[in-house]
Amino acid sequence: MATEFHNLHDLRQGTSLATKVFIQRDYSDGTICKFQTKFPSELESRIERALFEDTVKTLNSFYCEAEKIGGQSYLEGCLACATAYIIFLCMETQYEKVLKKISTYIQEQNEKIYGPRGLLITDPIERGMRVIEISVYEDRGSSGSSSSRSSSAASSTR
Amino acid sequence: MPPCAGDRLKPGAFIPVATAAVLLLGSSTLFFVFIGPWLVESVSVAFPICAGVTFFFVLANFTMATFMDPGVLPRASEDEDKENDFRGPLYRNVEVRGVQVRMKWCASCHFYRPPRCSHCSICDNCVEEFDHHCPWVNNCIGKRNYRYFFLFLLSLSLHIVAVFGCGLLYILDHLQDLWALHGTVTLVIISVSGLFFLPVVGLACFHLVLVARGRTTNEQVTGKFQGGVNPFTKGCCGNMEFVLCSPLSPRYISKPRKRKPVQVQPPFLRPEVVKQSPSKIPDNPIQHEVLSNKLHLKEKTEVPESIQLSTPPPLLPPKHNCNLLKSHLDSMEERLRYNRPSFSSDHTSSELPKTLEPISRMLGPSPQNEDVASTQARVCFHDYSSEPNLDRQNEVDPVSERSSVLQDPHLTSLNSRSHSLRHAHQQRNRPLLPAHHAEGLASNLPQKVLLPGGLSNRSSSLSYDSLVSSRPGEHRSVTSRPHLGHQIPYLPLDSTLGRLPAQQRHSPRTCSPVFMSASRHSPQLQDPSQALYDSLSRGVMASIQERKELVEREDPQAACTSDSGLYDIPSRRSLPPASLSRGPTPPAYGSREFLLSSAAYGYSSRWGLGSSSTSSLTRASRTSGSSLQSHMAGSGGQGRSLSPAYRSLDRQAPHCPPTVPSSTYAHQNLLTYSSGTDRRDPSAADTQGSPETLSGI
């Protein structure tokens, strides 16, 4: 569904999805949600390194805040226990609140920074928090796309 | 209970949870009805209230443990799967707080399982921080619901103690009319609670220890951190705090929120790109060629993935993919050549054509054989001696160049079949297409064609005589090889072992011409990522394995038990520990590629990789087609499930990628194969070159 949407979107906008870059999780601090800030080579010509790293670091900080064990999480746990967890039906958990903030942040980043550069960040929650998926778009009219060249070469030989 | 993948509802799975629910509810209700009033009157009103609160907790935690998503990781998208590239290694190492942790490739979910994640075979899902699958709640216990499960155990233990204690008090108070209704019911209650007291309290204590140590049941049972350091522990207090007070993790499998789509319109902003010269031109022209080729290679290696990602997985008829596969093979060959520095540079380029000449001669007068042999020779020779040309070809039009070389339609169609299998695994609704196609192709195989391949210094039972000897039973297995060899230029030429010059045989590494060229021409290239080599062989190995299965399906008689001892391993879960200590792991068997090629046949998992943690894989495979399982499970009786090319690759591979992680469950099979072949001496190899031993190979 998402792919179809993207395809339709591309046709309208005159872009084509060239590739997808996946930012993997950084497990050096355990199983907490943290993504690698290593700048992928595929984005070298598409976005400034500083912008990318800033985005990933901000996301990491959001996730750190979401998973923080502190006052709010204690209160949430006690309340949930006391109400036989019915409170989860009514109340938004700490994590969910931060996830909404993350979603808003990603949307904002896509609109302001990544979209104008032909990139789109997919919210990691849609990928099970395993990767940050960055879709790289190419201008359909451009002849410099290696993907279109090779695919046309492949199709011509069939 | 969270929805299982495939929505397999088995009535039997509900029996334990139904029993637990009935016993819990029934006993507690009887307790409150029959003993509660007496407690209020005789002892204190606080007793039943406390018991009620405890029961309330038990129910709440039981419900949460039963119905809460344990932290199921959704399947990876196809794009991500292609990005990982199923030719990659089965395991990926990651450092967690200084401790190396292995992430295993999940064939069902198509991603490398995060640390502490495991695939539940019952639920057919990867679960984050997988603890175990609890039949009493009919749910996996994982990251999201472990706390509720733990609290359920604690509260149930307390509840059992309370019920038992109060019931005993009642009995002691009413000894004279024990067989009245109340007495009888109380006896039933205390016997049920007494019966479950030990198991529940024991389990609660076990989990208490686990929580204190920061381990999961899975880790404890599999002995992951036995004698080692647990990188996930936060200290006793930190662990308790983490389990009891951490925020509730979100569900991953949920509807994506509706968001305003972001407009992506050209022209795109670009950062300032600092153009760097691709290579410094050294004085040595050969080095220059090597370096420039290396850079071209880098571009080529990067581009194919982007190419693949740009188009949806093309499930074309195999013949249409043959050219893509050829170009793919070319890039693989190049990668292979430049990423295998470990081979000796003893061999010279001139030696290869000499070895190939006798091979061509030995192949006999068959025009088809000659064609294949000569083309193979050309391919091999071409690979190592004319790298710039090869590279140029790849740049310009790899497809047309290769099409002139690969003229055998059967070969090309089989090539394309294996290529289609790469994509076929992604299309779960079409697992049989490549199988059917391959079967058709296998039936059209030409006469036996011996493929020249790499050189191997390992003595082998696959002597040339046995390979060339024409026997009806062998035809299929033999004829399957040429196609494999055609794709694998580095297949060892077993038949020429006895004819090779001594220095070639004593090469410390089993080499193909391609490998030798790699060591010869680019000894300075030390590519840390051996996965590229692994991926090449794995891709080929997957196709080899598929063809073997096809062959065996066609002609089960051809399966020979000669090497059953070696090939028996795949069906076993546990492998002899000695196999674990062998050299570097041959990549092919345990590769993700192999797993996914199995999936292409409709199997959702890899068979018997020898790991208890992979029991889910084997369990999942039972729902897959039967032929693979019958092949693999009965591999003892189908020792010829591996072609000689396969075995030779086994022999080659252990020494080739020294950095490939060894001692993996998935690779134990290969290790045993290679160990089996290692043990044979040359003299034994000749005797074992008899038809009956080789027919299965």
Coordinates of C-alpha atoms in Angstrom, one line a residue, chain B residues 58-356:
Chain B
V58 CA -3.8 -12.4 39.6
L59 CA -6.7 -12.0 37.2
A60 CA -5.4 -8.7 35.8
N61 CA -1.9 -9.9 35.3
F62 CA -3.1 -13.2 33.8
T63 CA -5.3 -11.3 31.3
M64 CA -2.4 -8.9 30.4
A65 CA 0.0 -11.8 30.0
T66 CA -2.4 -13.6 27.8
F67 CA -3.7 -10.9 25.6
M68 CA -0.8 -8.4 25.4
D69 CA 1.4 -8.3 22.4
P70 CA 4.8 -9.5 23.7
G71 CA 6.7 -7.2 21.4
V72 CA 6.3 -8.8 18.0
L73 CA 8.6 -7.4 15.3
P74 CA 6.8 -7.1 12.0
R75 CA 8.2 -8.7 9.0
A76 CA 10.8 -6.6 7.1
S77 CA 9.7 -5.0 3.9
E78 CA 10.9 -6.3 0.6
D79 CA 13.1 -3.3 0.1
E80 CA 14.9 -3.8 3.3
D81 CA 15.3 -7.4 2.6
K82 CA 16.9 -6.6 -0.7
E83 CA 19.1 -4.1 1.0
N84 CA 20.4 -6.7 3.3
D85 CA 20.9 -8.9 0.4
F86 CA 20.2 -12.5 1.0
R87 CA 23.7 -13.4 0.0
G88 CA 24.9 -12.0 3.3
P89 CA 26.1 -14.1 6.2
L90 CA 23.8 -15.9 8.5
Y91 CA 25.1 -14.1 11.5
R92 CA 26.1 -10.5 12.1
N93 CA 28.2 -9.6 15.0
V94 CA 27.4 -6.5 17.0
E95 CA 29.1 -5.2 20.1
V96 CA 27.0 -4.6 23.1
R97 CA 28.8 -2.9 25.9
G98 CA 32.0 -4.4 24.8
V99 CA 30.7 -8.0 24.4
Q100 CA 30.3 -9.5 21.0
V101 CA 26.7 -10.6 20.4
R102 CA 25.5 -12.5 17.4
M103 CA 22.5 -11.4 15.5
K104 CA 21.0 -14.2 13.5
W105 CA 19.3 -13.8 10.2
C106 CA 15.6 -14.7 10.5
A107 CA 14.5 -16.4 7.4
S108 CA 10.9 -15.9 8.2
C109 CA 11.0 -12.3 9.1
H110 CA 13.8 -11.3 6.8
F111 CA 16.0 -9.3 9.1
Y112 CA 18.8 -9.8 11.5
R113 CA 17.2 -10.5 14.8
P114 CA 18.1 -7.8 17.3
P115 CA 20.0 -8.9 20.4
R116 CA 17.8 -10.9 22.8
C117 CA 15.2 -11.3 20.1
S118 CA 14.1 -14.8 19.1
H119 CA 11.7 -16.3 16.7
C120 CA 8.8 -18.2 18.3
S121 CA 7.9 -21.1 16.2
I122 CA 4.4 -21.4 17.8
C123 CA 3.5 -17.9 17.1
D124 CA 5.7 -17.6 14.0
N125 CA 6.9 -14.2 15.0
C126 CA 10.1 -12.7 16.1
V127 CA 9.6 -11.4 19.6
E128 CA 11.7 -8.7 21.1
E129 CA 13.5 -9.8 24.3
F130 CA 12.0 -13.2 23.9
D131 CA 11.6 -15.0 27.2
H132 CA 9.6 -18.1 26.3
H133 CA 6.3 -19.2 25.0
C134 CA 4.0 -19.9 27.8
P135 CA 1.3 -22.5 27.1
W136 CA -0.6 -21.6 30.2
V137 CA -1.4 -18.2 28.8
N138 CA -1.0 -19.3 25.2
N139 CA 1.2 -16.4 24.4
C140 CA 4.9 -15.5 24.0
I141 CA 6.4 -13.7 26.9
G142 CA 8.6 -10.9 25.6
K143 CA 9.6 -7.4 26.2
R144 CA 6.1 -5.9 26.5
N145 CA 4.4 -8.4 28.7
Y146 CA 7.2 -9.9 30.8
R147 CA 6.4 -7.7 33.7
Y148 CA 2.8 -8.9 33.7
F149 CA 3.8 -12.5 33.5
F150 CA 6.3 -12.0 36.4
L151 CA 3.7 -10.3 38.5
F152 CA 1.2 -13.0 37.6
L153 CA 3.5 -15.6 38.9
L154 CA 4.2 -13.7 42.1
S155 CA 0.6 -12.9 42.8
L156 CA -0.5 -16.4 41.9
S157 CA 2.0 -17.8 44.3
L158 CA 0.7 -15.5 47.0
H159 CA -2.9 -16.4 46.1
I160 CA -2.2 -20.1 46.3
V161 CA -0.5 -19.7 49.6
A162 CA -3.5 -17.7 50.9
V163 CA -6.1 -20.1 49.6
F164 CA -4.2 -23.1 50.9
G165 CA -3.7 -21.6 54.2
C166 CA -7.2 -20.4 54.7
G167 CA -8.6 -23.7 53.5
L168 CA -6.4 -25.6 55.9
L169 CA -7.6 -23.4 58.7
Y170 CA -11.1 -24.2 57.8
I171 CA -10.4 -27.9 57.7
L172 CA -8.7 -27.9 61.1
D173 CA -11.7 -26.0 62.5
H174 CA -14.3 -28.4 61.0
L175 CA -12.6 -31.8 61.4
Q176 CA -15.9 -33.3 62.7
D177 CA -18.0 -32.6 59.6
L178 CA -15.3 -32.9 57.0
W179 CA -17.6 -34.7 54.6
A180 CA -20.2 -32.0 54.6
L181 CA -20.5 -30.0 51.5
H182 CA -18.3 -27.2 52.7
G183 CA -15.7 -29.5 54.0
T184 CA -15.6 -31.5 50.8
V185 CA -15.3 -28.4 48.7
T186 CA -12.6 -27.0 50.9
L187 CA -10.7 -30.3 50.6
V188 CA -10.9 -30.0 46.8
I189 CA -9.7 -26.4 47.0
I190 CA -6.7 -27.1 49.1
S191 CA -5.8 -30.2 47.1
V192 CA -5.8 -28.1 43.8
S193 CA -3.9 -25.3 45.4
G194 CA -1.5 -27.8 47.0
L195 CA -1.0 -29.5 43.7
F196 CA 0.0 -26.3 42.0
F197 CA 1.8 -24.8 44.9
L198 CA 5.2 -26.3 44.1
P199 CA 5.3 -25.7 40.3
V200 CA 4.0 -22.1 40.6
V201 CA 6.2 -21.1 43.5
G202 CA 9.2 -22.8 41.9
L203 CA 8.6 -21.0 38.6
A204 CA 8.2 -17.7 40.5
C205 CA 11.5 -18.2 42.3
F206 CA 13.2 -19.1 39.0
H207 CA 12.0 -15.9 37.4
L208 CA 12.9 -13.9 40.4
V209 CA 16.5 -15.1 40.0
L210 CA 16.3 -14.4 36.3
V211 CA 15.1 -10.8 36.9
A212 CA 17.8 -10.3 39.4
R213 CA 20.5 -11.5 37.0
G214 CA 19.0 -9.7 34.1
R215 CA 18.5 -12.7 31.9
T216 CA 15.7 -14.1 29.9
T217 CA 14.5 -17.7 30.2
N218 CA 15.8 -18.2 26.6
E219 CA 19.2 -17.1 27.6
Q220 CA 19.3 -19.1 30.7
V221 CA 18.2 -22.3 29.1
T222 CA 20.5 -21.9 26.1
G223 CA 23.3 -21.1 28.4
K224 CA 24.3 -18.0 26.4
F225 CA 26.0 -16.2 29.2
Q226 CA 27.2 -19.2 31.1
G227 CA 30.6 -18.3 32.3
G228 CA 30.5 -15.2 30.4
V229 CA 29.5 -11.6 30.9
N230 CA 25.9 -10.6 30.4
P231 CA 26.1 -7.3 28.6
F232 CA 22.4 -6.6 29.3
T233 CA 22.5 -6.6 33.0
K234 CA 22.1 -3.4 34.9
G235 CA 22.9 -4.8 38.3
C236 CA 20.3 -6.4 40.5
C237 CA 18.5 -3.3 41.5
G238 CA 18.7 -1.9 38.0
N239 CA 17.3 -5.1 36.6
M240 CA 14.4 -5.2 39.0
E241 CA 13.6 -1.5 38.3
F242 CA 13.8 -2.2 34.6
V243 CA 11.3 -5.0 34.8
L244 CA 8.9 -3.5 37.1
C245 CA 9.0 0.2 36.4
S246 CA 10.0 0.7 32.8
P247 CA 7.5 2.4 30.5
L248 CA 5.3 0.2 28.4
S249 CA 6.8 -0.3 25.0
P250 CA 4.7 0.5 22.0
R251 CA 3.1 -2.1 19.7
Y252 CA 4.9 -2.4 16.4
I253 CA 2.2 -4.0 14.5
S254 CA -0.3 -1.4 14.4
K255 CA -2.0 0.8 11.8
P256 CA 0.2 3.6 10.6
R257 CA -1.1 6.9 11.6
K258 CA -2.6 9.0 8.8
R259 CA -0.2 11.8 8.1
K260 CA -0.2 14.5 5.6
P261 CA 2.0 13.3 2.7
V262 CA 5.1 15.2 2.2
Q263 CA 5.6 16.6 -1.3
V264 CA 8.9 15.5 -2.9
Q265 CA 9.3 17.6 -5.9
P266 CA 12.3 18.2 -8.1
P267 CA 14.5 20.1 -8.4
F268 CA 16.2 18.7 -5.3
L269 CA 18.7 20.6 -3.2
R270 CA 22.1 19.1 -3.3
P271 CA 24.9 19.7 -0.9
E272 CA 28.3 20.9 -2.2
V273 CA 30.0 17.7 -3.3
V274 CA 33.8 17.7 -3.1
K275 CA 34.9 15.7 -6.1
Q276 CA 37.8 13.5 -5.2
S277 CA 39.9 11.9 -7.8
P278 CA 38.9 8.2 -7.9
S279 CA 42.5 7.0 -7.7
K280 CA 46.0 8.1 -7.5
I281 CA 47.8 6.8 -10.5
P282 CA 50.6 4.8 -9.2
D283 CA 53.8 4.2 -11.2
N284 CA 53.0 0.5 -11.6
P285 CA 50.5 0.1 -14.4
I286 CA 49.3 -3.2 -13.0
Q287 CA 48.5 -1.6 -9.7
H288 CA 46.8 1.2 -11.4
E289 CA 44.6 -1.2 -13.2
V290 CA 43.9 -3.0 -10.0
L291 CA 43.1 0.2 -8.2
S292 CA 40.9 1.5 -10.9
N293 CA 39.1 -1.8 -11.2
K294 CA 38.7 -1.8 -7.4
L295 CA 37.0 1.6 -7.6
H296 CA 34.9 0.5 -10.5
L297 CA 34.0 -2.5 -8.5
K298 CA 33.0 -0.4 -5.5
E299 CA 30.7 1.6 -7.7
K300 CA 29.4 -1.6 -9.2
T301 CA 28.8 -3.1 -5.8
E302 CA 27.0 -0.1 -4.7
V303 CA 25.0 0.4 -7.8
P304 CA 23.4 -3.1 -8.0
E305 CA 21.7 -2.6 -4.7
S306 CA 20.3 0.6 -5.8
I307 CA 19.2 -0.9 -9.0
Q308 CA 17.5 -3.6 -7.2
L309 CA 15.8 -1.2 -4.8
S310 CA 14.7 1.1 -7.6
T311 CA 12.5 -1.5 -9.1
P312 CA 10.0 -3.8 -7.4
P313 CA 11.0 -7.4 -7.2
P314 CA 10.6 -8.5 -10.7
L315 CA 9.1 -11.9 -10.8
L316 CA 9.7 -12.4 -14.4
P317 CA 9.8 -15.7 -16.2
P318 CA 13.3 -17.1 -15.6
K319 CA 14.4 -16.8 -19.1
H320 CA 13.9 -13.1 -19.0
N321 CA 16.2 -12.8 -16.0
C322 CA 19.1 -14.7 -17.5
N323 CA 20.8 -11.6 -18.6
L324 CA 20.3 -9.9 -15.2
L325 CA 21.8 -13.0 -13.6
K326 CA 24.7 -12.9 -15.9
S327 CA 25.5 -9.4 -15.0
H328 CA 24.9 -10.3 -11.4
L329 CA 27.4 -13.1 -11.7
D330 CA 29.9 -10.8 -13.3
S331 CA 29.7 -8.5 -10.4
M332 CA 29.9 -11.4 -8.1
E333 CA 33.0 -12.7 -9.8
E334 CA 34.6 -9.4 -9.6
R335 CA 33.8 -9.0 -6.0
L336 CA 35.1 -12.5 -5.4
R337 CA 38.3 -11.7 -7.1
Y338 CA 39.0 -8.6 -5.2
N339 CA 37.9 -9.7 -1.8
R340 CA 39.7 -12.9 -1.3
P341 CA 43.2 -11.9 -0.3
S342 CA 43.9 -15.1 1.5
F343 CA 44.8 -17.3 -1.4
S344 CA 48.3 -18.0 -2.2
S345 CA 49.9 -16.2 -5.1
D346 CA 51.8 -19.3 -6.0
H347 CA 49.8 -19.9 -9.1
T348 CA 50.5 -18.0 -12.2
S349 CA 48.0 -17.0 -14.8
S350 CA 49.7 -19.2 -17.3
E351 CA 49.0 -22.3 -15.3
L352 CA 45.3 -22.0 -15.5
P353 CA 44.9 -22.4 -19.3
K354 CA 47.2 -25.4 -19.0
T355 CA 44.9 -27.0 -16.5
L356 CA 41.9 -26.1 -18.5

